[in-house]
Short mmCIF file of C-alpha atoms in Angstrom, two decimals:
data_model
loop_
_atom_site.label_atom_id
_atom_site.label_comp_id
_atom_site.label_asym_id
_atom_site.label_seq_id
_atom_site.Cartn_x
_atom_site.Cartn_y
_atom_site.Cartn_z
CA MET A 45 17.90 21.74 57.14
CA GLU A 46 15.78 18.74 56.86
CA SER A 47 14.05 19.77 60.45
CA LYS A 48 13.89 23.38 59.50
CA CYS A 49 11.88 22.47 55.59
CA LEU A 50 10.06 19.96 57.26
CA MET A 51 8.38 21.16 60.25
CA LYS A 52 4.93 21.09 61.33
CA SER A 53 2.26 24.05 60.19
CA SER A 54 -0.18 25.34 62.46
CA SER A 55 -2.22 26.58 60.76
CA ASN A 56 -12.12 13.52 25.25
CA LEU A 57 -10.22 14.82 22.28
CA PHE A 58 -10.79 18.09 20.76
CA TYR A 59 -8.94 19.46 17.42
CA LEU A 60 -8.70 23.36 16.81
CA LEU A 61 -7.86 24.11 12.97
CA LEU A 62 -5.80 26.99 12.90
CA ILE A 63 -5.09 29.41 9.78
CA SER A 64 -1.53 30.55 9.67
CA LEU A 65 -0.40 32.12 6.48
CA GLY A 66 -3.48 30.30 4.41
CA ILE A 67 -2.38 26.93 6.00
CA LEU A 68 -4.92 24.78 7.92
CA ARG A 69 -3.06 23.63 10.59
CA VAL A 70 -4.78 20.50 12.93
CA GLN A 71 -3.14 20.27 16.39
CA CYS A 72 -4.24 17.24 18.63
CA LEU A 73 -4.90 18.23 22.08
CA THR A 74 -5.93 14.85 23.71
CA PRO A 75 -3.62 11.93 22.23
CA ASN A 76 -4.55 8.52 23.10
CA LYS A 77 -4.52 7.02 26.71
CA THR A 78 -1.15 5.52 27.43
CA THR A 79 -0.96 1.96 28.27
CA SER A 80 0.26 2.07 32.50
CA LYS A 81 1.40 -0.30 35.10
CA VAL A 82 1.23 2.52 37.00
CA PRO A 83 -1.55 1.61 40.08
CA ALA A 84 -2.32 5.48 41.50
CA VAL A 85 -1.67 8.96 41.28
CA ILE A 86 -1.16 10.21 44.64
CA VAL A 87 -0.35 14.17 44.68
CA PHE A 88 1.53 17.09 46.74
CA GLY A 89 1.62 20.85 46.34
CA ASP A 90 -0.33 23.67 45.52
CA SER A 91 -3.46 25.06 44.44
CA ILE A 92 -2.39 23.68 40.84
CA VAL A 93 -3.63 20.54 41.99
CA ASP A 94 -5.16 20.85 45.10
CA PRO A 95 -9.18 19.50 44.92
CA GLY A 96 -10.43 20.34 47.18
CA ASN A 97 -8.20 19.55 50.46
CA ASN A 98 -8.63 23.77 51.54
CA ASN A 99 -12.25 23.57 51.61
CA ALA A 100 -11.40 21.37 54.67
CA ILE A 101 -9.37 23.86 56.58
CA GLU A 102 -9.25 27.33 58.16
CA THR A 103 -7.96 29.00 55.52
CA LEU A 104 -9.12 32.04 53.05
CA ILE A 105 -7.52 30.11 50.17
CA LYS A 106 -10.91 29.28 49.02
CA CYS A 107 -12.66 28.32 45.67
CA ASN A 108 -15.60 26.27 46.55
CA PHE A 109 -18.00 28.74 45.25
CA PRO A 110 -18.72 29.66 41.50
CA PRO A 111 -17.35 30.80 39.47
CA TYR A 112 -15.09 28.16 40.48
CA GLY A 113 -16.17 25.10 38.95
CA LYS A 114 -18.20 27.05 35.41
CA ASP A 115 -17.14 23.91 33.15
CA PHE A 116 -17.13 21.50 35.49
CA ALA A 117 -18.99 18.25 35.56
CA GLN A 118 -23.18 20.09 36.41
CA HIS A 119 -21.00 22.96 36.67
CA LYS A 120 -19.55 22.13 40.43
CA PRO A 121 -17.22 24.32 42.12
CA THR A 122 -15.14 21.49 44.10
CA GLY A 123 -12.12 23.48 45.21
CA ARG A 124 -10.08 22.82 42.41
CA PHE A 125 -8.51 26.56 41.31
CA CYS A 126 -9.88 26.40 37.97
CA ASN A 127 -13.17 26.36 35.50
CA GLY A 128 -13.09 22.66 35.32
CA LYS A 129 -10.20 19.53 35.74
CA ILE A 130 -6.61 20.63 36.82
CA PRO A 131 -3.51 18.85 35.91
CA SER A 132 -3.69 15.86 38.06
CA ASP A 133 -6.78 15.40 36.72
CA PHE A 134 -5.87 14.61 33.33
CA ILE A 135 -2.63 12.83 34.59
CA ALA A 136 -4.68 10.36 36.13
CA SER A 137 -6.84 10.09 32.91
CA GLN A 138 -4.00 10.04 30.18
CA LEU A 139 -2.44 6.77 32.46
CA GLY A 140 -6.04 5.19 32.07
CA ILE A 141 -6.49 5.34 36.50
CA LYS A 142 -9.54 7.41 36.81
CA GLU A 143 -10.93 10.61 35.72
CA LEU A 144 -10.54 12.54 38.76
CA VAL A 145 -7.94 12.66 41.31
CA PRO A 146 -10.08 13.26 44.47
CA ALA A 147 -8.81 15.57 47.88
CA TYR A 148 -8.11 13.34 50.98
CA LEU A 149 -9.78 15.92 53.25
CA GLY A 150 -13.24 16.60 53.32
CA THR A 151 -13.90 13.89 50.99
CA GLU A 152 -15.80 10.30 51.56
CA LEU A 153 -13.51 7.90 50.14
CA THR A 154 -14.11 4.74 48.75
CA ALA A 155 -11.68 1.56 48.74
CA GLN A 156 -11.18 2.22 45.20
CA ASP A 157 -10.39 6.06 45.39
CA LEU A 158 -7.47 4.78 48.00
CA LEU A 159 -6.17 2.52 45.47
CA THR A 160 -6.43 4.73 42.77
CA GLY A 161 -4.37 7.95 44.24
CA VAL A 162 -5.13 11.05 46.25
CA SER A 163 -4.21 14.43 46.42
CA PHE A 164 -2.87 16.55 49.34
CA ALA A 165 -2.13 19.53 47.87
CA SER A 166 -3.26 22.49 49.38
CA GLY A 167 -3.93 25.93 47.90
CA GLY A 168 -1.21 28.36 49.08
CA ALA A 169 1.50 25.64 50.12
CA GLY A 170 5.05 25.72 49.31
CA TYR A 171 8.44 24.15 50.02
CA ASP A 172 9.66 26.79 52.18
CA PRO A 173 7.05 26.35 55.42
CA LEU A 174 6.77 29.95 56.04
CA THR A 175 4.70 30.53 52.37
CA SER A 176 1.77 27.54 53.59
CA GLN A 177 2.11 29.46 57.44
CA LEU A 178 1.73 32.78 56.05
CA VAL A 179 -1.93 31.53 54.35
CA SER A 180 -2.67 29.03 57.16
CA ALA A 181 -2.43 26.19 53.97
CA LEU A 182 -1.01 22.73 54.27
CA THR A 183 2.68 22.59 54.85
CA MET A 184 4.48 19.66 52.77
CA SER A 185 5.34 18.39 56.00
CA ASP A 186 1.74 18.48 57.03
CA GLN A 187 0.34 17.03 53.57
CA LEU A 188 3.77 14.56 54.61
CA ASN A 189 1.80 13.54 57.87
CA LEU A 190 -1.69 13.32 55.76
CA PHE A 191 0.14 10.23 53.78
CA LYS A 192 1.52 8.65 56.40
CA ASP A 193 -2.42 8.68 57.57
CA TYR A 194 -3.17 7.51 53.85
CA LYS A 195 -0.79 4.96 54.21
CA GLU A 196 -2.58 3.15 56.81
CA LYS A 197 -5.74 3.13 55.63
CA LEU A 198 -4.74 1.41 51.98
CA LYS A 199 -3.22 -0.94 54.15
CA LYS A 200 -6.27 -1.74 56.01
CA VAL A 201 -8.42 -2.23 52.47
CA ALA A 202 -5.80 -3.61 50.64
CA GLY A 203 -3.84 -5.70 52.96
CA GLU A 204 -0.02 -4.69 53.53
CA VAL A 205 1.54 -6.61 50.27
CA LYS A 206 -0.76 -4.45 47.83
CA ALA A 207 -0.34 -1.55 49.90
CA ASN A 208 2.86 -1.23 49.64
CA ASN A 209 3.10 -2.67 46.01
CA THR A 210 0.41 0.51 45.09
CA ILE A 211 2.93 2.93 46.87
CA SER A 212 6.24 1.84 44.86
CA GLN A 213 4.82 1.59 41.69
CA GLY A 214 2.40 4.33 41.86
CA LEU A 215 3.46 8.09 40.31
CA PHE A 216 3.73 10.49 42.93
CA LEU A 217 3.43 14.40 41.51
CA VAL A 218 4.68 17.14 43.31
CA VAL A 219 3.74 20.57 41.98
CA THR A 220 4.55 23.44 44.12
CA GLY A 221 7.24 26.25 44.40
CA THR A 222 5.79 29.25 42.37
CA ASP A 223 3.86 30.69 45.79
CA ASP A 224 7.11 30.54 47.14
CA LEU A 225 8.66 33.19 44.66
CA ALA A 226 5.46 34.92 44.08
CA ASN A 227 4.23 35.80 47.16
CA THR A 228 6.46 34.71 49.81
CA TYR A 229 9.83 36.07 48.25
CA PHE A 230 8.87 39.06 46.28
CA THR A 231 5.58 40.57 47.90
CA THR A 232 6.45 39.87 51.91
CA PRO A 233 9.71 41.07 53.49
CA PHE A 234 10.07 38.55 55.41
CA ARG A 235 12.66 36.14 53.47
CA ARG A 236 14.11 38.85 51.99
CA ALA A 237 15.22 40.16 54.87
CA GLU A 238 17.39 37.09 55.54
CA PHE A 239 18.31 36.04 52.09
CA ASP A 240 18.79 37.38 48.75
CA LEU A 241 17.43 35.92 45.80
CA PRO A 242 19.98 33.05 45.16
CA SER A 243 20.40 32.70 48.69
CA TYR A 244 16.43 31.86 48.83
CA ILE A 245 16.68 30.30 45.74
CA ASN A 246 19.44 27.68 47.10
CA PHE A 247 17.44 27.47 51.08
CA THR A 248 13.58 26.37 48.72
CA VAL A 249 15.62 23.51 46.82
CA ASP A 250 16.52 22.57 50.05
CA CYS A 251 13.33 22.17 51.27
CA ALA A 252 12.59 20.34 48.02
CA VAL A 253 15.54 17.60 48.33
CA SER A 254 14.26 17.33 52.24
CA PHE A 255 10.65 16.43 50.86
CA TYR A 256 11.43 14.29 48.13
CA GLN A 257 13.76 12.17 50.21
CA GLU A 258 11.49 12.08 52.91
CA LEU A 259 8.95 10.25 50.24
CA TYR A 260 11.44 8.01 49.60
CA HIS A 261 12.29 7.29 52.51
CA LEU A 262 8.09 6.38 53.24
CA GLY A 263 8.13 3.94 49.77
CA ALA A 264 7.95 6.65 47.15
CA ARG A 265 10.18 5.35 44.08
CA LYS A 266 8.82 7.19 41.00
CA ILE A 267 8.18 11.03 41.73
CA ALA A 268 7.49 13.43 39.31
CA VAL A 269 8.88 17.00 39.87
CA VAL A 270 7.24 20.32 38.57
CA GLY A 271 8.94 23.17 38.14
CA VAL A 272 7.74 26.41 38.41
CA PRO A 273 5.96 28.51 35.62
CA PRO A 274 6.80 32.20 34.12
CA VAL A 275 6.02 33.24 37.26
CA GLY A 276 6.53 37.20 36.05
CA CYS A 277 3.91 36.37 33.23
CA VAL A 278 1.06 35.27 35.28
CA PRO A 279 -1.81 38.02 35.10
CA SER A 280 -1.25 38.95 38.94
CA GLN A 281 2.33 39.81 38.75
CA ARG A 282 1.77 41.46 34.99
CA THR A 283 -0.47 43.54 37.07
CA ILE A 284 1.73 44.18 40.50
CA GLU A 285 5.12 44.93 39.09
CA GLY A 286 4.66 45.02 35.46
CA GLY A 287 4.26 48.85 34.71
CA ILE A 288 1.12 50.34 33.17
CA GLU A 289 1.25 47.83 29.62
CA ARG A 290 1.53 45.03 32.29
CA HIS A 291 4.38 43.68 31.07
CA CYS A 292 5.92 40.42 32.25
CA VAL A 293 8.27 40.51 34.71
CA PRO A 294 12.01 39.99 34.22
CA LEU A 295 13.26 39.09 37.32
CA TYR A 296 10.28 37.42 38.77
CA ASN A 297 11.35 34.90 35.21
CA GLN A 298 14.91 34.93 35.72
CA ALA A 299 14.12 33.94 39.46
CA ALA A 300 11.85 30.77 38.60
CA LEU A 301 14.72 29.90 35.42
CA MET A 302 17.27 30.23 38.36
CA PHE A 303 15.10 27.79 40.82
CA ASN A 304 14.07 25.31 37.61
CA ALA A 305 17.95 25.06 36.97
CA LYS A 306 19.10 24.32 40.77
CA LEU A 307 15.76 21.70 41.07
CA SER A 308 16.80 20.15 38.18
CA THR A 309 20.15 19.69 38.87
CA GLU A 310 19.40 18.42 42.28
CA SER A 311 16.35 15.48 41.04
CA GLU A 312 19.14 14.27 38.85
CA ARG A 313 21.50 14.18 41.82
CA LEU A 314 18.94 12.28 43.89
CA ASN A 315 18.54 9.55 41.12
CA LYS A 316 22.22 8.65 41.62
CA THR A 317 22.49 8.46 45.36
CA LEU A 318 18.62 7.16 46.16
CA LYS A 319 19.07 3.33 45.19
CA GLY A 320 15.51 2.81 42.86
CA ALA A 321 14.67 6.44 42.98
CA GLN A 322 13.33 7.89 39.40
CA ILE A 323 12.67 11.28 40.61
CA VAL A 324 11.75 12.89 36.63
CA TYR A 325 11.95 16.62 36.62
CA ILE A 326 9.31 18.54 33.97
CA ASP A 327 9.86 21.66 32.46
CA ILE A 328 6.13 23.36 32.70
CA TYR A 329 8.33 27.07 32.19
CA THR A 330 8.82 26.20 28.29
CA PRO A 331 5.52 25.09 27.33
CA LEU A 332 3.59 27.72 29.07
CA LEU A 333 5.55 30.41 28.11
CA ASP A 334 5.16 29.40 24.54
CA LEU A 335 1.24 29.43 25.78
CA ILE A 336 1.36 32.94 26.61
CA THR A 337 3.41 34.12 23.75
CA ARG A 338 2.14 32.73 21.25
CA PRO A 339 -1.86 32.13 22.17
CA PHE A 340 -3.28 32.21 18.79
CA ALA A 341 -1.09 29.26 17.71
CA TYR A 342 -3.08 27.52 19.98
CA GLY A 343 -6.69 28.81 19.47
CA PHE A 344 -6.72 31.41 22.29
CA GLU A 345 -7.33 35.24 22.17
CA GLU A 346 -6.48 36.27 25.48
CA SER A 347 -3.22 35.38 27.39
CA THR A 348 -2.49 38.15 29.80
CA LYS A 349 -4.97 38.30 31.55
CA GLY A 350 -7.64 36.02 32.95
CA CYS A 351 -11.33 34.99 32.63
CA CYS A 352 -12.79 36.34 35.69
CA GLY A 353 -13.48 40.16 36.37
CA THR A 354 -11.53 42.11 34.89
CA GLY A 355 -8.87 39.80 35.03
CA TYR A 356 -5.89 41.29 36.45
CA PHE A 357 -5.91 40.71 40.28
CA GLU A 358 -8.80 38.68 40.86
CA VAL A 359 -8.09 35.11 42.42
CA THR A 360 -9.50 32.93 45.34
CA LEU A 361 -12.12 35.08 47.31
CA ALA A 362 -12.24 38.00 44.59
CA CYS A 363 -13.07 35.77 41.93
CA ASN A 364 -16.79 34.68 42.99
CA SER A 365 -20.35 35.24 41.29
CA LEU A 366 -21.76 37.99 44.03
CA THR A 367 -19.75 40.20 42.58
CA THR A 368 -16.72 39.11 39.94
CA PRO A 369 -18.70 38.34 36.03
CA THR A 370 -16.63 35.96 33.78
CA CYS A 371 -15.85 36.01 30.06
CA GLU A 372 -18.21 33.75 28.22
CA ASP A 373 -15.98 31.70 26.56
CA ALA A 374 -12.98 30.15 29.05
CA SER A 375 -11.68 28.06 26.40
CA LYS A 376 -10.32 31.14 25.05
CA TYR A 377 -8.11 32.30 27.37
CA VAL A 378 -5.26 30.71 28.75
CA PHE A 379 -5.62 31.97 32.49
CA TRP A 380 -8.92 31.29 34.22
CA ASP A 381 -8.30 33.88 37.40
CA SER A 382 -5.31 36.09 37.68
CA TYR A 383 -3.18 33.04 38.86
CA HIS A 384 -4.40 29.82 37.42
CA PRO A 385 -4.52 28.38 33.94
CA THR A 386 -7.94 27.31 32.48
CA GLU A 387 -8.84 23.53 31.94
CA ARG A 388 -7.93 24.05 28.24
CA ALA A 389 -4.54 25.39 29.02
CA TYR A 390 -4.10 22.52 31.53
CA ASN A 391 -4.83 20.00 28.83
CA ILE A 392 -3.07 21.50 26.07
CA LEU A 393 -0.03 21.47 28.94
CA ILE A 394 -0.44 18.10 29.75
CA THR A 395 -0.44 16.40 26.33
CA GLU A 396 2.67 17.98 25.85
CA VAL A 397 4.36 16.92 29.09
CA PHE A 398 3.12 13.36 27.98
CA GLN A 399 5.01 13.85 24.70
CA LYS A 400 8.24 14.64 26.18
CA TYR A 401 8.04 12.29 29.30
CA GLY A 402 5.38 9.87 28.83
CA SER A 403 7.67 7.38 28.83
CA LEU A 404 9.40 8.48 31.93
CA LEU A 405 6.06 8.61 34.05
CA THR A 406 4.28 5.12 32.94
#
C-alpha cells in the first residue's frame, strides 16, 4: 500500500459588532499571537495551502492572475487560491514565525525563508496519487521529494545540527483530501469502478498514513493533520449535485465525516506506534459548517456561493478579471470562488483552530 500511495507522478486584529435579539455581541477574530518555540512551519497539501507552487509546474490548476489576490498586499495575485492570505499564512503568523509562508517552487528563497519554513502544497493534489495525476498537480510523493531537497538546502545554510533541530521542532501542516472525494471519487468514474465509498475512504486514509510515516522517518515529529470540510456544502458541489435549490449534498458530507473519523483514529494510533510523534488531528468540518449554516452570526451575508462571478462554478481559470466580475466586498462572503473560502473566513477558522488546539501546536 505504501508504494502505491507514495508513487511518483508525471505530471491584526478586527472585531465585529453583531446585533442578535437586540444584544450587541462582540467577537474577537484574531487573538494575541502565541508565544511559540516552533522555529518553522512546513506545509504539504492542496490548493487550500498552495501559495504558488503551481505557478512553476505545467498544470491548468493555476490562479496567478486577477482577481485572485484582490485583497492581498498590493492586490497581487501570487498563486494563492484566495482573495488574500491562506491558512498556512495565518498559522505562521499566529505562531509568531512570519506573516507569509512562501512556495518552495518558483520563489527566490532566502536563508531565512528556508529556516522558517516553506510550502510544497500543490493545487489539485490529494492523498490518492490519481487525484494529482488527473490535473497534473504535484503528488504527495512529489512533495516529499521536494522536502528532501529542501532539507539539503537547509543543511547548507544552517549546518546539520540546526537543520535537524528545525525539522524535529518544526510544525508540519498537512491539508488535503477534499479533492480525493469531490473530484476523484464523486466526479470521475475511475475509482468508483474499483472501490465502493467505504473502501475508497479506507484506501485514501491508508495513503495518508503512509505519507505521515514517511514524514516521520524524514525527521518530522509534530504533524498537524487537517481533516476535510463539509464537501457537500462547497458552492461548486451544491451547483453540481444540490438540485435547483442548490442544497448541501448529504452523501458528500457523510463521506467527509467518514473520512475524518478514520483519519482521526489512524492519527491517534500513529501517536502510539511512532516514538516521539505528536500527530494532531484538526477538525475543520465543524467550524466551517457553522460559518456556512450561521453566516450572519459571523458577519457574513453569503455562504452558498462564491464572490467570483456567479459564485456557482467559477474557480481557477474560470475566475478571471477578463470575463468574470467579483462581488464588491469579499469579506461579506464565506467563499471566494466556488471552491475556496475567503481570507476573512480563513482568519476566523484559524482563530478557532488555535483556541481549540493551540497548546498542541506550539
